[in-house]
């Protein structure tokens, strides 16, 4: 269900010109299998999420 909501929400944000980042962890780009993430709630995906998201969040917290 959350994947379906993201499939609708991401294009809506784009259409409205809202800056954002969207990453579907279970669907890596061709040729990439980051940490073996299969989209599940498991360490492989959590590890990938921390690696991907943590620097973004820290950058926002470091900003004005």
PDB file of C-alpha atoms in Angstrom:
ATOM      1  CA  UNK A   1       0.000   0.000   0.000  1.00  0.00           C
ATOM      2  CA  UNK A   2       2.721   2.511   0.817  1.00  0.00           C
ATOM      3  CA  UNK A   3       4.361   1.837  -2.552  1.00  0.00           C
ATOM      4  CA  UNK A   4       1.098   2.657  -4.319  1.00  0.00           C
ATOM      5  CA  UNK A   5       0.729   5.865  -2.296  1.00  0.00           C
ATOM      6  CA  UNK A   6       4.295   6.841  -3.186  1.00  0.00           C
ATOM      7  CA  UNK A   7       3.581   6.143  -6.855  1.00  0.00           C
ATOM      8  CA  UNK A   8       0.814   8.759  -6.661  1.00  0.00           C
ATOM      9  CA  UNK A   9       2.428  11.227  -4.255  1.00  0.00           C
ATOM     10  CA  UNK A  10       5.806  11.557  -6.008  1.00  0.00           C
ATOM     11  CA  UNK A  11       4.300  12.730  -9.343  1.00  0.00           C
ATOM     12  CA  UNK A  12       1.965  15.089  -7.471  1.00  0.00           C
ATOM     13  CA  UNK A  13       4.937  16.722  -5.735  1.00  0.00           C
ATOM     14  CA  UNK A  14       6.732  17.008  -9.078  1.00  0.00           C
ATOM     15  CA  UNK A  15       3.667  18.586 -10.692  1.00  0.00           C
ATOM     16  CA  UNK A  16       3.414  21.102  -7.845  1.00  0.00           C
ATOM     17  CA  UNK A  17       7.128  21.949  -8.093  1.00  0.00           C
ATOM     18  CA  UNK A  18       7.858  20.752  -4.546  1.00  0.00           C
ATOM     19  CA  UNK A  19      11.529  19.818  -4.105  1.00  0.00           C
ATOM     20  CA  UNK A  20      11.871  16.325  -2.676  1.00  0.00           C
ATOM     21  CA  UNK A  21      13.744  13.045  -2.947  1.00  0.00           C
ATOM     22  CA  UNK A  22      11.970   9.798  -3.685  1.00  0.00           C
ATOM     23  CA  UNK A  23      13.650   6.411  -3.400  1.00  0.00           C
ATOM     24  CA  UNK A  24      11.870   3.078  -3.685  1.00  0.00           C
ATOM     25  CA  UNK A  25      14.332   0.880  -1.821  1.00  0.00           C
ATOM     26  CA  UNK A  26      12.909  -2.356  -3.151  1.00  0.00           C
ATOM     27  CA  UNK A  27      13.408  -1.223  -6.736  1.00  0.00           C
ATOM     28  CA  UNK A  28      17.077  -0.280  -7.139  1.00  0.00           C
ATOM     29  CA  UNK A  29      18.321   1.207 -10.366  1.00  0.00           C
ATOM     30  CA  UNK A  30      19.410  -1.308 -13.027  1.00  0.00           C
ATOM     31  CA  UNK A  31      22.756  -2.817 -12.138  1.00  0.00           C
ATOM     32  CA  UNK A  32      22.526  -1.733  -8.482  1.00  0.00           C
ATOM     33  CA  UNK A  33      21.657  -4.042  -5.621  1.00  0.00           C
ATOM     34  CA  UNK A  34      22.488  -1.877  -2.626  1.00  0.00           C
ATOM     35  CA  UNK A  35      23.176  -4.004   0.435  1.00  0.00           C
ATOM     36  CA  UNK A  36      20.917  -6.724  -1.007  1.00  0.00           C
ATOM     37  CA  UNK A  37      17.789  -4.683  -0.248  1.00  0.00           C
ATOM     38  CA  UNK A  38      14.661  -6.407  -1.519  1.00  0.00           C
ATOM     39  CA  UNK A  39      12.194  -3.777  -0.274  1.00  0.00           C
ATOM     40  CA  UNK A  40      11.454  -5.669   2.943  1.00  0.00           C
ATOM     41  CA  UNK A  41      11.656  -4.688   6.572  1.00  0.00           C
ATOM     42  CA  UNK A  42      15.035  -6.258   7.201  1.00  0.00           C
ATOM     43  CA  UNK A  43      18.603  -5.228   7.995  1.00  0.00           C
ATOM     44  CA  UNK A  44      19.637  -5.095   4.325  1.00  0.00           C
ATOM     45  CA  UNK A  45      17.072  -2.406   3.578  1.00  0.00           C
ATOM     46  CA  UNK A  46      17.545  -0.555   6.868  1.00  0.00           C
ATOM     47  CA  UNK A  47      21.275  -0.425   6.238  1.00  0.00           C
ATOM     48  CA  UNK A  48      20.671   0.977   2.761  1.00  0.00           C
ATOM     49  CA  UNK A  49      18.159   3.503   4.113  1.00  0.00           C
ATOM     50  CA  UNK A  50      20.598   4.732   6.761  1.00  0.00           C
ATOM     51  CA  UNK A  51      23.381   4.992   4.196  1.00  0.00           C
ATOM     52  CA  UNK A  52      21.104   6.888   1.801  1.00  0.00           C
ATOM     53  CA  UNK A  53      18.929   8.996   4.109  1.00  0.00           C
ATOM     54  CA  UNK A  54      21.160   9.845   7.055  1.00  0.00           C
ATOM     55  CA  UNK A  55      23.465  12.236   5.132  1.00  0.00           C
ATOM     56  CA  UNK A  56      20.397  14.037   3.699  1.00  0.00           C
ATOM     57  CA  UNK A  57      18.828  14.496   7.117  1.00  0.00           C
ATOM     58  CA  UNK A  58      22.072  15.686   8.656  1.00  0.00           C
ATOM     59  CA  UNK A  59      22.470  18.227   5.834  1.00  0.00           C
ATOM     60  CA  UNK A  60      18.984  19.599   6.521  1.00  0.00           C
ATOM     61  CA  UNK A  61      19.662  19.831  10.251  1.00  0.00           C
ATOM     62  CA  UNK A  62      22.947  21.591   9.555  1.00  0.00           C
ATOM     63  CA  UNK A  63      21.239  24.214   7.374  1.00  0.00           C
ATOM     64  CA  UNK A  64      19.625  27.500   8.344  1.00  0.00           C
TER      65      UNK A  64
END
